[in-house]
Amino acid sequence: MSGTVIVGTGQAGFQIAASLRQGGYASPITMVGDEEALPYGRPALSKAYLLGKTDAVGLELRPAAFFADNAVTLRRGERVMEIRPDRRETRLSSGATLPYDHLVLATGSRNRPLPVPGADLAGVHQLRTLADADVLKLAISQIRRVVVVGAGFIGLEFAAVCAARGLAVTVLEGAPRALARSVSPVMAEALEATHRAAGVVFAFGAAVRAIVGEGGRVTAVETADGQSHPADLVLVGIGVLPNQELAAEAGLPVSNGIDVDATLVTADPAISAVGDCARHPSPHAHEGRVRIESVQGAVDGARCVAARLNGQPVAHGTVPWFWSDQGAYKLQIAGLAAPFDRAVIRGDAASGAFSVFCFRDGRLVGVESLNRPGDHMVARRLLDGPASLTPDQAGDPGVDLKALAGSPRSRA
Ligand code: FAD
């Protein structure tokens, strides 16, 4: 019996192995991952790890003994090069072939490259892996001026870290505002203000034309408006691309992610896909299908795959949620708000602690909370259950949202 082979030792890959064993799975489990480290969580890479508040051991999802104790074979530093669905086997970078009864693709995503001259100069970085963070951690201790390309989550988190370390930080963003694809304008504005207060400089509508350097090392970033932004270090954070090539080459349908059904099975019943690399149906997605890049998406999806392999198929329909720590501010998002047609503020946006309740056709579809963890928890219950919230109720501080949502236990 070949058991389950998991491609990728990241958040989703780890969770599948753990949940399989927790659910009583008795067949072999092999994880194959091209990173050398034990499975670890990425969120702290752009926050506590860069600030020296946690070390690599603190990022590990479990110590090495967990894998031995649970009979999970971990093949680290090895890449799956090819899937041969007709033979139910994979070919590894070591040349070995690994057969499977079931294969799970948990290959994650990779950073989108910046297609401009100079992007390969020394001092131009990206942040995805522990190895990337180690390089960056050392680099930011030796420089003064940082340019961040992209005002998305990673870019803003990195900007907050650098500002906290006393570096001069400029964020260049092609869109007219920060987090344009992820949060409402009012939330983006509030976050931007917190970064500005910490000394971060923003340039919006700033399309990067080239990165220039001297002696092979970056010295500045040039934008299409002719401006030159001096830099000792550049971080490029302009989004990710799903690692879907293995699946595509094996003949599986892909479309901005590996296409799977509600239980995360691909077109081949012996292959699942989960986490950042998978695009799945979701009752919370406006277009019906979505590819989610979050810890929660990876963990809940992995639990769904493990439950199915343990004989209890369930649809992957949990409410999506996400967080981002930016300096002293914690943003939490519940649901998938875009597109929404009405945004209602609860709390005081100027105070740095408020929530934005987003509605589409009168229905609550997403809630963004800044330093309001109570609102976030209630929002998850509201979005998950039968309770309905009107825009007037959302904006009325006299309405007890907790009571309206019902306690998790009191709901059927
Ligand atoms: P990953 O964790 O990326 O794991 C995929 C693994 O598969 C990688 O190790 C990859 O190298 C490996 N792999 C790919 N192809 C192959 C192959 N052919 N053979 C072998 N191995 C392969 N999410 C949040 O919710 N909150 C946050 O605050 C947050 N912060 C983040 C900060 C950073 C710096 C980053 C990079 C991400 C952050 N995320 C955050 C996103 C979150 O970490 C990801 O959504 C999550 O890791 C996805 O899990 P995954 O298992 O799908 O992919």
XYZ file of C-alpha atoms and ligand atoms in Angstrom:
465
model
C 0.000 0.000 0.000
C 1.481 3.359 -1.052
C -0.780 5.582 1.058
C -0.934 9.338 0.695
C 1.825 11.446 -0.818
C 1.687 15.176 -0.041
C 3.561 17.577 -2.318
C 4.609 20.598 -0.252
C 5.605 20.759 3.402
C 3.988 24.142 4.085
C 0.913 25.092 6.090
C -1.555 22.937 4.155
C 0.800 19.996 3.626
C 1.558 19.793 7.327
C -2.121 20.069 8.314
C -3.165 17.242 6.008
C -0.653 14.874 7.581
C -1.611 15.931 11.119
C -5.368 15.725 10.490
C -5.077 12.402 8.672
C -3.413 10.789 11.663
C -5.737 12.534 14.081
C -8.661 11.034 12.169
C -7.223 7.529 12.369
C -5.609 7.207 8.940
C -3.496 4.056 9.123
C -1.743 3.969 5.720
C 1.690 5.471 4.969
C 1.984 9.263 4.683
C 4.906 10.834 2.825
C 5.487 14.568 2.590
C 7.830 15.880 -0.113
C 8.979 19.485 0.105
C 11.651 21.470 -1.674
C 12.498 23.577 1.397
C 15.071 22.293 3.878
C 13.336 23.525 7.024
C 10.826 21.565 9.057
C 7.268 22.651 8.181
C 6.855 26.207 9.466
C 4.341 29.043 9.453
C 5.044 31.978 7.152
C 3.082 34.818 8.840
C 5.803 35.741 11.347
C 8.377 35.985 8.536
C 7.214 39.507 7.709
C 6.628 40.484 11.333
C 8.053 39.009 14.565
C 10.847 37.044 12.858
C 12.320 40.116 11.137
C 12.089 42.019 14.408
C 13.981 39.257 16.215
C 10.984 38.517 18.442
C 10.909 34.865 17.432
C 13.471 32.469 15.980
C 13.259 29.693 13.393
C 12.319 27.107 16.016
C 9.453 29.365 17.077
C 8.065 29.181 13.520
C 8.002 25.377 13.363
C 4.514 23.939 13.161
C 5.740 20.873 15.106
C 9.137 19.623 16.250
C 10.880 16.850 14.293
C 9.716 14.223 16.807
C 6.095 14.804 15.801
C 6.705 13.378 12.346
C 8.539 10.307 13.633
C 5.948 9.725 16.368
C 3.130 9.897 13.822
C 4.842 7.785 11.170
C 4.948 10.656 8.688
C 7.910 10.378 6.325
C 9.294 13.834 5.638
C 11.410 14.186 2.493
C 12.888 17.667 2.824
C 14.941 19.476 0.208
C 13.380 17.356 -2.500
C 11.139 18.461 -5.353
C 8.381 16.626 -7.158
C 9.247 17.063 -10.828
C 6.436 15.163 -12.499
C 3.167 13.410 -11.793
C 2.311 10.294 -13.801
C -1.401 9.872 -13.099
C -1.726 6.756 -15.265
C 0.812 4.953 -13.050
C -0.107 6.776 -9.832
C 3.456 7.783 -9.195
C 5.569 10.908 -8.922
C 9.117 11.521 -10.068
C 11.371 13.334 -7.610
C 14.374 15.602 -8.123
C 16.591 12.875 -6.640
C 15.555 10.631 -9.528
C 13.445 8.383 -7.294
C 9.860 7.550 -8.120
C 7.269 7.640 -5.391
C 3.987 5.759 -5.874
C 0.738 6.941 -4.316
C -2.782 5.767 -3.670
C -3.771 9.378 -3.178
C -1.751 12.462 -4.055
C -2.332 15.873 -2.470
C -0.939 18.952 -4.160
C -0.151 21.533 -1.469
C 2.394 23.406 -3.540
C 1.439 26.924 -2.428
C 2.321 29.979 -4.441
C 5.395 31.955 -5.413
C 6.049 35.665 -5.603
C 5.111 37.445 -8.791
C 8.297 38.769 -10.405
C 8.667 42.476 -11.189
C 9.200 42.645 -14.953
C 11.488 45.692 -15.159
C 15.190 46.207 -15.909
C 17.347 45.946 -12.796
C 15.047 43.581 -10.902
C 17.970 41.160 -10.590
C 20.373 43.665 -8.951
C 21.883 42.810 -5.575
C 19.780 44.396 -2.845
C 16.458 43.638 -4.585
C 14.562 41.131 -2.477
C 11.339 39.214 -2.144
C 9.852 37.549 0.905
C 8.260 34.143 0.786
C 10.458 31.666 2.604
C 12.481 31.383 5.782
C 15.598 31.583 3.612
C 14.331 34.890 2.125
C 13.642 36.222 5.644
C 17.116 35.273 6.858
C 18.713 37.210 4.007
C 16.432 40.207 4.616
C 16.950 40.193 8.361
C 20.676 40.579 7.931
C 20.314 43.072 5.077
C 18.048 45.495 6.978
C 20.579 45.635 9.795
C 23.132 47.041 7.356
C 21.232 49.670 5.357
C 19.332 52.917 5.788
C 16.944 53.514 2.883
C 14.270 51.018 1.879
C 11.904 51.132 -1.078
C 8.955 48.746 -0.971
C 7.291 48.029 -4.311
C 3.641 47.198 -3.683
C 1.331 48.390 -0.904
C -0.183 44.954 -0.304
C -0.084 43.015 2.952
C 3.524 41.822 2.732
C 4.782 45.224 1.577
C 3.014 47.084 4.381
C 4.054 44.593 7.051
C 7.659 44.869 5.895
C 7.394 48.662 5.801
C 6.158 48.644 9.422
C 9.097 46.475 10.494
C 11.611 48.718 8.759
C 10.048 51.894 10.155
C 10.157 50.376 13.645
C 13.864 49.786 13.106
C 14.373 53.443 12.264
C 14.935 53.004 8.519
C 13.736 55.491 5.903
C 10.899 53.727 4.054
C 9.155 54.650 0.817
C 6.283 52.534 -0.485
C 5.593 52.719 -4.236
C 2.191 51.522 -5.386
C 0.803 51.526 -8.919
C -2.822 51.701 -7.757
C -4.313 54.919 -6.381
C -4.307 53.560 -2.801
C -2.989 50.830 -0.520
C -4.529 47.339 -0.393
C -6.723 48.187 -3.379
C -7.567 44.540 -4.052
C -8.068 43.551 -0.421
C -9.859 46.100 1.753
C -12.330 48.981 1.590
C -11.044 52.507 0.889
C -11.836 53.669 4.441
C -9.824 50.835 6.000
C -6.935 51.382 3.587
C -6.928 55.080 4.447
C -6.793 54.361 8.202
C -3.929 51.910 7.793
C -2.050 54.263 5.533
C -2.349 56.984 8.199
C -0.803 54.679 10.819
C 2.152 53.988 8.520
C 2.586 57.667 7.697
C 2.572 58.445 11.429
C 5.441 55.949 11.790
C 7.401 57.834 9.128
C 6.599 55.776 6.012
C 6.338 57.774 2.770
C 3.836 56.648 0.115
C 3.718 57.278 -3.629
C 0.497 56.082 -5.282
C -0.091 55.721 -9.009
C 3.654 55.086 -9.113
C 4.446 52.527 -11.806
C 8.003 51.224 -11.456
C 9.905 51.675 -14.723
C 13.351 50.427 -13.706
C 15.577 49.607 -10.797
C 18.992 51.154 -11.181
C 22.306 50.443 -9.494
C 26.028 50.854 -9.384
C 28.529 48.019 -9.397
C 25.677 45.498 -9.582
C 23.974 46.858 -6.455
C 20.689 48.766 -6.278
C 20.831 52.515 -5.703
C 17.357 53.720 -6.729
C 13.952 52.841 -8.117
C 12.654 54.872 -11.055
C 8.967 55.386 -11.661
C 7.138 56.179 -14.904
C 6.581 59.808 -13.816
C 10.353 60.315 -13.964
C 10.942 60.267 -10.211
C 13.951 58.473 -8.758
C 13.592 56.991 -5.267
C 16.975 56.320 -3.617
C 17.271 52.831 -2.123
C 19.875 50.659 -0.411
C 17.351 47.826 -0.405
C 14.192 47.100 -2.395
C 11.478 44.684 -1.382
C 9.154 43.591 -4.171
C 5.728 42.575 -2.879
C 3.358 42.594 -5.827
C 1.352 39.456 -5.204
C 1.778 35.772 -5.895
C 1.218 33.165 -8.584
C -0.160 29.709 -7.769
C 2.263 26.786 -8.167
C 0.028 24.915 -10.596
C 2.482 23.773 -13.279
C 2.844 20.207 -11.942
C -0.909 19.770 -12.177
C -1.171 21.395 -15.597
C 1.615 19.230 -17.010
C -0.222 16.179 -15.678
C -3.265 17.225 -17.699
C -5.340 18.565 -14.797
C -7.457 21.683 -15.418
C -6.023 24.914 -13.977
C -7.289 28.500 -14.075
C -5.545 30.847 -11.641
C -5.101 27.785 -9.427
C -5.638 24.062 -9.700
C -9.351 23.502 -10.283
C -10.970 21.337 -7.634
C -14.521 20.510 -6.575
C -16.150 21.438 -3.251
C -14.339 18.587 -1.492
C -11.027 19.696 -3.083
C -10.679 16.792 -5.539
C -9.137 17.605 -8.941
C -10.402 16.160 -12.219
C -8.477 13.000 -11.218
C -10.195 11.346 -8.217
C -6.779 10.174 -6.937
C -5.428 13.750 -6.728
C -6.519 16.586 -4.414
C -5.255 20.162 -4.252
C -5.404 22.524 -1.307
C -4.123 25.837 0.025
C -2.726 28.723 -2.015
C -2.458 26.565 -5.167
C -6.128 25.490 -5.338
C -9.211 27.190 -6.747
C -12.376 25.819 -5.244
C -16.121 26.470 -5.077
C -17.141 28.574 -2.080
C -20.576 29.710 -0.913
C -18.837 32.924 0.208
C -17.308 33.842 -3.172
C -19.194 36.273 -5.389
C -18.126 34.390 -8.507
C -18.768 31.011 -6.921
C -15.121 29.917 -7.037
C -12.086 31.339 -5.306
C -8.399 30.795 -4.645
C -7.552 31.945 -1.144
C -4.094 32.848 0.159
C -4.349 32.511 3.923
C -3.422 30.295 6.813
C -7.092 29.638 7.530
C -7.748 28.647 3.911
C -4.829 26.211 4.000
C -5.726 24.733 7.388
C -9.475 24.355 6.846
C -8.921 23.018 3.334
C -6.431 20.479 4.630
C -8.866 19.329 7.299
C -11.483 18.888 4.592
C -9.136 16.722 2.466
C -8.097 14.650 5.479
C -11.717 14.082 6.509
C -12.528 12.792 3.020
C -9.532 10.451 2.966
C -10.685 9.202 6.366
C -14.088 8.381 4.888
C -16.042 11.456 5.945
C -16.356 13.775 2.942
C -17.330 17.367 3.674
C -17.471 20.465 1.496
C -14.833 23.146 2.100
C -17.267 25.932 2.921
C -16.011 27.606 6.092
C -16.075 31.402 6.338
C -12.731 32.703 5.026
C -10.780 34.832 7.478
C -7.400 36.485 7.509
C -5.220 38.732 9.613
C -2.339 41.122 9.035
C -0.209 42.713 11.777
C 1.152 46.108 10.783
C 3.103 47.715 13.570
C 0.783 48.103 16.555
C -2.282 47.520 14.384
C -4.023 44.230 13.816
C -6.296 44.015 10.802
C -8.678 41.056 10.713
C -10.935 40.249 7.794
C -13.889 37.869 7.769
C -15.700 36.818 4.592
C -15.041 37.787 0.982
C -16.424 41.290 0.618
C -15.545 42.172 -2.958
C -17.572 43.459 -4.633
C -19.687 45.296 -2.060
C -22.070 48.189 -2.572
C -22.360 49.570 0.969
C -19.805 49.962 3.758
C -20.917 50.768 7.309
C -18.435 51.854 9.953
C -18.792 50.600 13.511
C -16.646 52.490 15.998
C -14.567 55.544 15.227
C -12.272 55.336 12.204
C -10.120 58.186 13.550
C -9.466 56.283 16.789
C -7.592 53.444 15.073
C -10.065 50.861 16.417
C -13.092 50.295 14.187
C -14.743 47.857 11.822
C -16.142 48.148 8.327
C -19.210 46.017 7.654
C -19.528 45.437 3.903
C -22.885 44.669 2.293
C -23.859 43.481 -1.179
C -27.547 43.806 -2.119
C -28.345 44.314 1.569
C -26.542 41.140 2.667
C -23.480 41.153 4.902
C -20.554 39.746 2.861
C -17.439 40.794 4.747
C -16.156 42.590 7.823
C -12.794 44.312 8.236
C -11.742 45.020 11.821
C -8.831 47.125 12.981
C -7.844 46.500 16.594
C -11.427 45.264 17.248
C -11.013 41.492 17.753
C -14.483 41.192 19.304
C -16.121 42.464 16.098
C -14.070 39.989 14.073
C -15.180 36.981 16.086
C -18.823 38.048 15.898
C -18.478 38.695 12.172
C -17.314 35.148 11.562
C -20.404 33.818 13.320
C -22.721 36.226 11.516
C -21.289 35.224 8.138
C -21.497 31.547 9.003
C -24.998 31.363 10.353
C -28.614 32.116 9.566
C -28.631 35.406 11.511
C -29.007 38.424 9.265
C -27.677 41.876 9.999
C -28.961 45.057 8.420
C -26.675 47.991 7.613
C -28.536 50.081 10.232
C -27.882 47.479 12.923
C -24.214 47.270 11.932
C -23.739 50.990 12.443
C -25.750 51.246 15.676
C -23.488 50.910 18.729
C -26.596 50.109 20.794
C -27.156 46.845 18.899
C -25.552 43.867 20.646
C -23.975 42.020 17.726
C -22.878 39.148 19.934
C -26.430 38.443 20.990
C -27.608 38.764 17.390
C -25.024 36.292 16.122
C -25.773 33.762 18.844
C -23.059 31.850 20.630
C -21.262 29.191 18.566
C -22.654 26.517 20.855
C -26.249 27.710 20.870
C -26.479 27.506 17.083
C -27.472 24.224 15.478
P 2.969 27.168 1.451
O 2.912 27.356 2.925
O 3.609 28.195 0.629
O 3.683 25.770 1.191
C 3.913 25.248 -0.102
C 5.208 24.483 -0.082
O 5.286 23.635 -1.236
C 6.435 25.384 -0.145
O 7.379 24.980 0.808
C 6.958 25.170 -1.565
O 8.330 25.411 -1.674
C 6.616 23.701 -1.757
N 6.601 23.219 -3.140
C 6.052 23.838 -4.219
N 6.201 23.060 -5.338
C 6.834 21.930 -4.941
C 7.278 20.757 -5.617
N 7.058 20.575 -6.926
N 7.901 19.797 -4.912
C 8.129 19.949 -3.572
N 7.735 21.046 -2.868
C 7.086 22.029 -3.547
N -1.634 34.405 5.875
C -2.444 34.806 6.873
O -3.577 34.293 6.984
N -2.040 35.783 7.757
C -0.819 36.358 7.680
O -0.489 37.231 8.491
C 0.067 35.927 6.659
N 1.318 36.442 6.561
C 2.167 35.987 5.597
C 3.462 36.493 5.539
C 4.348 36.051 4.563
C 5.734 36.591 4.526
C 3.911 35.098 3.614
C 4.847 34.638 2.527
C 2.623 34.585 3.653
C 1.733 35.018 4.654
N 0.439 34.530 4.744
C -0.393 34.943 5.749
C -0.058 33.571 3.756
C 0.049 32.140 4.245
O 1.313 31.912 4.829
C -0.178 31.195 3.073
O -1.480 31.417 2.588
C -0.007 29.742 3.482
O 1.319 29.480 3.821
C -0.422 28.823 2.347
O -0.127 27.506 2.697
P 0.205 26.435 1.550
O 0.521 25.162 2.269
O -0.842 26.453 0.526
O 1.530 26.988 0.858
